[in-house]
PDB file of C-alpha atoms in Angstrom:
ATOM      1  CA  UNK S   1      15.628  14.168 -29.918  1.00 50.00           C
ATOM      2  CA  UNK S   2      14.817  11.318 -32.264  1.00 58.00           C
ATOM      3  CA  UNK S   3      11.797   9.066 -31.804  1.00 53.00           C
ATOM      4  CA  UNK S   4      14.108   6.185 -30.800  1.00 52.00           C
ATOM      5  CA  UNK S   5      15.771   8.348 -28.148  1.00 51.00           C
ATOM      6  CA  UNK S   6      12.386   9.460 -26.821  1.00 49.00           C
ATOM      7  CA  UNK S   7      11.168   5.880 -26.348  1.00 48.00           C
ATOM      8  CA  UNK S   8      14.354   3.915 -25.789  1.00 50.00           C
ATOM      9  CA  UNK S   9      16.898   6.405 -24.394  1.00 50.00           C
ATOM     10  CA  UNK S  10      19.859   8.119 -26.021  1.00 48.00           C
ATOM     11  CA  UNK S  11      22.433   5.909 -27.758  1.00 50.00           C
ATOM     12  CA  UNK S  12      25.028   6.558 -25.028  1.00 52.00           C
ATOM     13  CA  UNK S  13      22.508   5.794 -22.229  1.00 50.00           C
ATOM     14  CA  UNK S  14      20.729   2.545 -23.119  1.00 51.00           C
ATOM     15  CA  UNK S  15      17.314   2.088 -21.551  1.00 51.00           C
ATOM     16  CA  UNK S  16      17.371  -0.220 -18.561  1.00 49.00           C
ATOM     17  CA  UNK S  17      21.096   0.280 -17.873  1.00 50.00           C
ATOM     18  CA  UNK S  18      20.788   0.744 -14.124  1.00 51.00           C
ATOM     19  CA  UNK S  19      21.883  -1.022 -10.958  1.00 54.00           C
ATOM     20  CA  UNK S  20      18.434  -0.333  -9.464  1.00 57.00           C
ATOM     21  CA  UNK S  21      15.656  -2.899  -9.967  1.00 55.00           C
ATOM     22  CA  UNK S  22      13.304  -1.792 -12.733  1.00 61.00           C
ATOM     23  CA  UNK S  23      10.214  -3.116 -10.954  1.00 71.00           C
ATOM     24  CA  UNK S  24       8.908  -3.661  -7.454  1.00 84.00           C
ATOM     25  CA  UNK S  25       6.162  -6.038  -8.533  1.00 87.00           C
ATOM     26  CA  UNK S  26       6.079  -9.795  -8.036  1.00 89.00           C
ATOM     27  CA  UNK S  27       3.991 -12.097 -10.203  1.00 90.00           C
ATOM     28  CA  UNK S  28       2.986 -15.695  -9.508  1.00 92.00           C
ATOM     29  CA  UNK S  29       0.933 -17.992 -11.723  1.00 95.00           C
ATOM     30  CA  UNK S  30      -0.719 -20.725  -9.673  1.00 95.00           C
ATOM     31  CA  UNK S  31      -3.053 -23.667 -10.289  1.00 96.00           C
ATOM     32  CA  UNK S  32      -5.282 -25.132  -7.564  1.00 97.00           C
ATOM     33  CA  UNK S  33      -7.381 -28.301  -7.624  1.00 97.00           C
ATOM     34  CA  UNK S  34     -11.107 -27.988  -6.886  1.00 97.00           C
ATOM     35  CA  UNK S  35     -11.588 -27.735  -3.126  1.00 97.00           C
ATOM     36  CA  UNK S  36      -7.992 -26.692  -2.458  1.00 97.00           C
ATOM     37  CA  UNK S  37      -7.678 -24.053   0.262  1.00 96.00           C
ATOM     38  CA  UNK S  38      -5.055 -21.409   0.978  1.00 94.00           C
ATOM     39  CA  UNK S  39      -5.304 -20.582   4.678  1.00 94.00           C
ATOM     40  CA  UNK S  40      -5.430 -17.092   6.100  1.00 96.00           C
ATOM     41  CA  UNK S  41      -2.249 -15.127   5.607  1.00 95.00           C
ATOM     42  CA  UNK S  42      -1.156 -11.535   5.030  1.00 96.00           C
ATOM     43  CA  UNK S  43       1.550  -9.447   3.399  1.00 95.00           C
ATOM     44  CA  UNK S  44       2.944  -5.994   4.265  1.00 95.00           C
ATOM     45  CA  UNK S  45       2.122  -4.858   0.696  1.00 94.00           C
ATOM     46  CA  UNK S  46      -0.944  -4.714  -1.544  1.00 96.00           C
ATOM     47  CA  UNK S  47      -1.775  -7.880  -3.485  1.00 96.00           C
ATOM     48  CA  UNK S  48      -4.151  -8.629  -6.355  1.00 97.00           C
ATOM     49  CA  UNK S  49      -5.395 -11.953  -7.682  1.00 97.00           C
ATOM     50  CA  UNK S  50      -6.539 -12.103 -11.300  1.00 98.00           C
ATOM     51  CA  UNK S  51      -8.618 -15.233 -11.925  1.00 98.00           C
ATOM     52  CA  UNK S  52      -7.732 -16.846 -15.257  1.00 98.00           C
ATOM     53  CA  UNK S  53      -9.963 -19.923 -14.997  1.00 98.00           C
ATOM     54  CA  UNK S  54     -12.254 -21.673 -12.563  1.00 98.00           C
ATOM     55  CA  UNK S  55     -13.867 -19.964  -9.572  1.00 98.00           C
ATOM     56  CA  UNK S  56     -12.809 -19.176  -6.029  1.00 98.00           C
ATOM     57  CA  UNK S  57     -14.194 -17.852  -2.786  1.00 98.00           C
ATOM     58  CA  UNK S  58     -11.826 -15.303  -1.255  1.00 97.00           C
ATOM     59  CA  UNK S  59     -11.870 -14.160   2.350  1.00 97.00           C
ATOM     60  CA  UNK S  60     -10.461 -10.629   2.474  1.00 98.00           C
ATOM     61  CA  UNK S  61     -10.665  -9.218   5.975  1.00 97.00           C
ATOM     62  CA  UNK S  62     -14.366  -9.408   6.886  1.00 97.00           C
ATOM     63  CA  UNK S  63     -15.499  -9.701   3.256  1.00 97.00           C
ATOM     64  CA  UNK S  64     -16.257 -12.872   1.292  1.00 98.00           C
ATOM     65  CA  UNK S  65     -15.852 -12.468  -2.461  1.00 97.00           C
ATOM     66  CA  UNK S  66     -16.603 -15.041  -5.169  1.00 98.00           C
ATOM     67  CA  UNK S  67     -14.682 -14.484  -8.387  1.00 98.00           C
ATOM     68  CA  UNK S  68     -14.358 -16.211 -11.753  1.00 98.00           C
ATOM     69  CA  UNK S  69     -12.339 -15.869 -14.936  1.00 97.00           C
ATOM     70  CA  UNK S  70     -11.478 -12.272 -15.752  1.00 97.00           C
ATOM     71  CA  UNK S  71     -12.248 -10.946 -12.269  1.00 98.00           C
ATOM     72  CA  UNK S  72      -9.751  -9.228  -9.999  1.00 97.00           C
ATOM     73  CA  UNK S  73      -9.600  -9.353  -6.195  1.00 98.00           C
ATOM     74  CA  UNK S  74      -7.568  -6.650  -4.424  1.00 97.00           C
ATOM     75  CA  UNK S  75      -6.155  -7.167  -0.919  1.00 97.00           C
ATOM     76  CA  UNK S  76      -4.863  -4.128   1.003  1.00 97.00           C
ATOM     77  CA  UNK S  77      -1.542  -4.385   2.888  1.00 97.00           C
ATOM     78  CA  UNK S  78      -1.708  -6.223   6.221  1.00 97.00           C
ATOM     79  CA  UNK S  79      -5.208  -7.680   5.687  1.00 97.00           C
ATOM     80  CA  UNK S  80      -5.722 -11.372   6.478  1.00 97.00           C
ATOM     81  CA  UNK S  81      -6.912 -13.236   3.385  1.00 97.00           C
ATOM     82  CA  UNK S  82      -7.196 -16.710   1.874  1.00 96.00           C
ATOM     83  CA  UNK S  83      -9.232 -18.606  -0.698  1.00 97.00           C
ATOM     84  CA  UNK S  84     -10.931 -21.865  -1.642  1.00 97.00           C
ATOM     85  CA  UNK S  85     -11.127 -23.181  -5.221  1.00 97.00           C
ATOM     86  CA  UNK S  86     -14.805 -23.775  -6.051  1.00 98.00           C
ATOM     87  CA  UNK S  87     -16.579 -25.991  -8.564  1.00 96.00           C
ATOM     88  CA  UNK S  88     -15.329 -28.871 -10.681  1.00 96.00           C
ATOM     89  CA  UNK S  89     -12.556 -27.193 -12.662  1.00 96.00           C
ATOM     90  CA  UNK S  90      -9.144 -26.098 -11.392  1.00 97.00           C
ATOM     91  CA  UNK S  91      -8.602 -22.529 -10.289  1.00 98.00           C
ATOM     92  CA  UNK S  92      -5.886 -20.741 -12.250  1.00 98.00           C
ATOM     93  CA  UNK S  93      -4.885 -17.313 -11.024  1.00 97.00           C
ATOM     94  CA  UNK S  94      -2.159 -14.733 -11.313  1.00 97.00           C
ATOM     95  CA  UNK S  95      -1.056 -13.186  -8.035  1.00 95.00           C
ATOM     96  CA  UNK S  96       0.471  -9.714  -8.227  1.00 94.00           C
ATOM     97  CA  UNK S  97       2.250  -8.218  -5.240  1.00 93.00           C
ATOM     98  CA  UNK S  98       3.472  -4.656  -4.860  1.00 90.00           C
ATOM     99  CA  UNK S  99       6.950  -5.874  -3.869  1.00 88.00           C
ATOM    100  CA  UNK S 100      10.092  -7.385  -5.316  1.00 83.00           C
ATOM    101  CA  UNK S 101      10.308  -9.789  -2.339  1.00 83.00           C
ATOM    102  CA  UNK S 102       7.567 -12.204  -1.247  1.00 84.00           C
ATOM    103  CA  UNK S 103       6.799 -11.853   2.478  1.00 86.00           C
ATOM    104  CA  UNK S 104       4.034 -14.052   3.938  1.00 89.00           C
ATOM    105  CA  UNK S 105       2.785 -14.284   7.509  1.00 93.00           C
ATOM    106  CA  UNK S 106       0.483 -17.286   8.077  1.00 93.00           C
ATOM    107  CA  UNK S 107      -2.276 -16.784  10.668  1.00 91.00           C
ATOM    108  CA  UNK S 108      -1.827 -20.320  12.069  1.00 86.00           C
ATOM    109  CA  UNK S 109       1.816 -19.481  12.776  1.00 73.00           C
ATOM    110  CA  UNK S 110       1.056 -16.091  14.369  1.00 54.00           C
TER     111      UNK S 110
END
């Protein structure tokens, strides 16, 4: 086996040539003005928020977590969670969900 075949697949079977999705992860980049709130909601899959800029206060179940740039907040499946952007600068975060389909249940609607 050549190095190219080891990393990229054999010439007659190109890497990524499949009808199946190659990932079951969703990614969302979001910006939030200072003071903006995302109400309590939950997902049937694990979710993580990676703070890129600003600060936020996250409610995750019974925990309250403050996080800033470079910090990661993990939310287990089915746990009610939400956040508030803190301070004077916008909150920028990347949301990662262990799914290829975004499913949200809002507590106010439950």
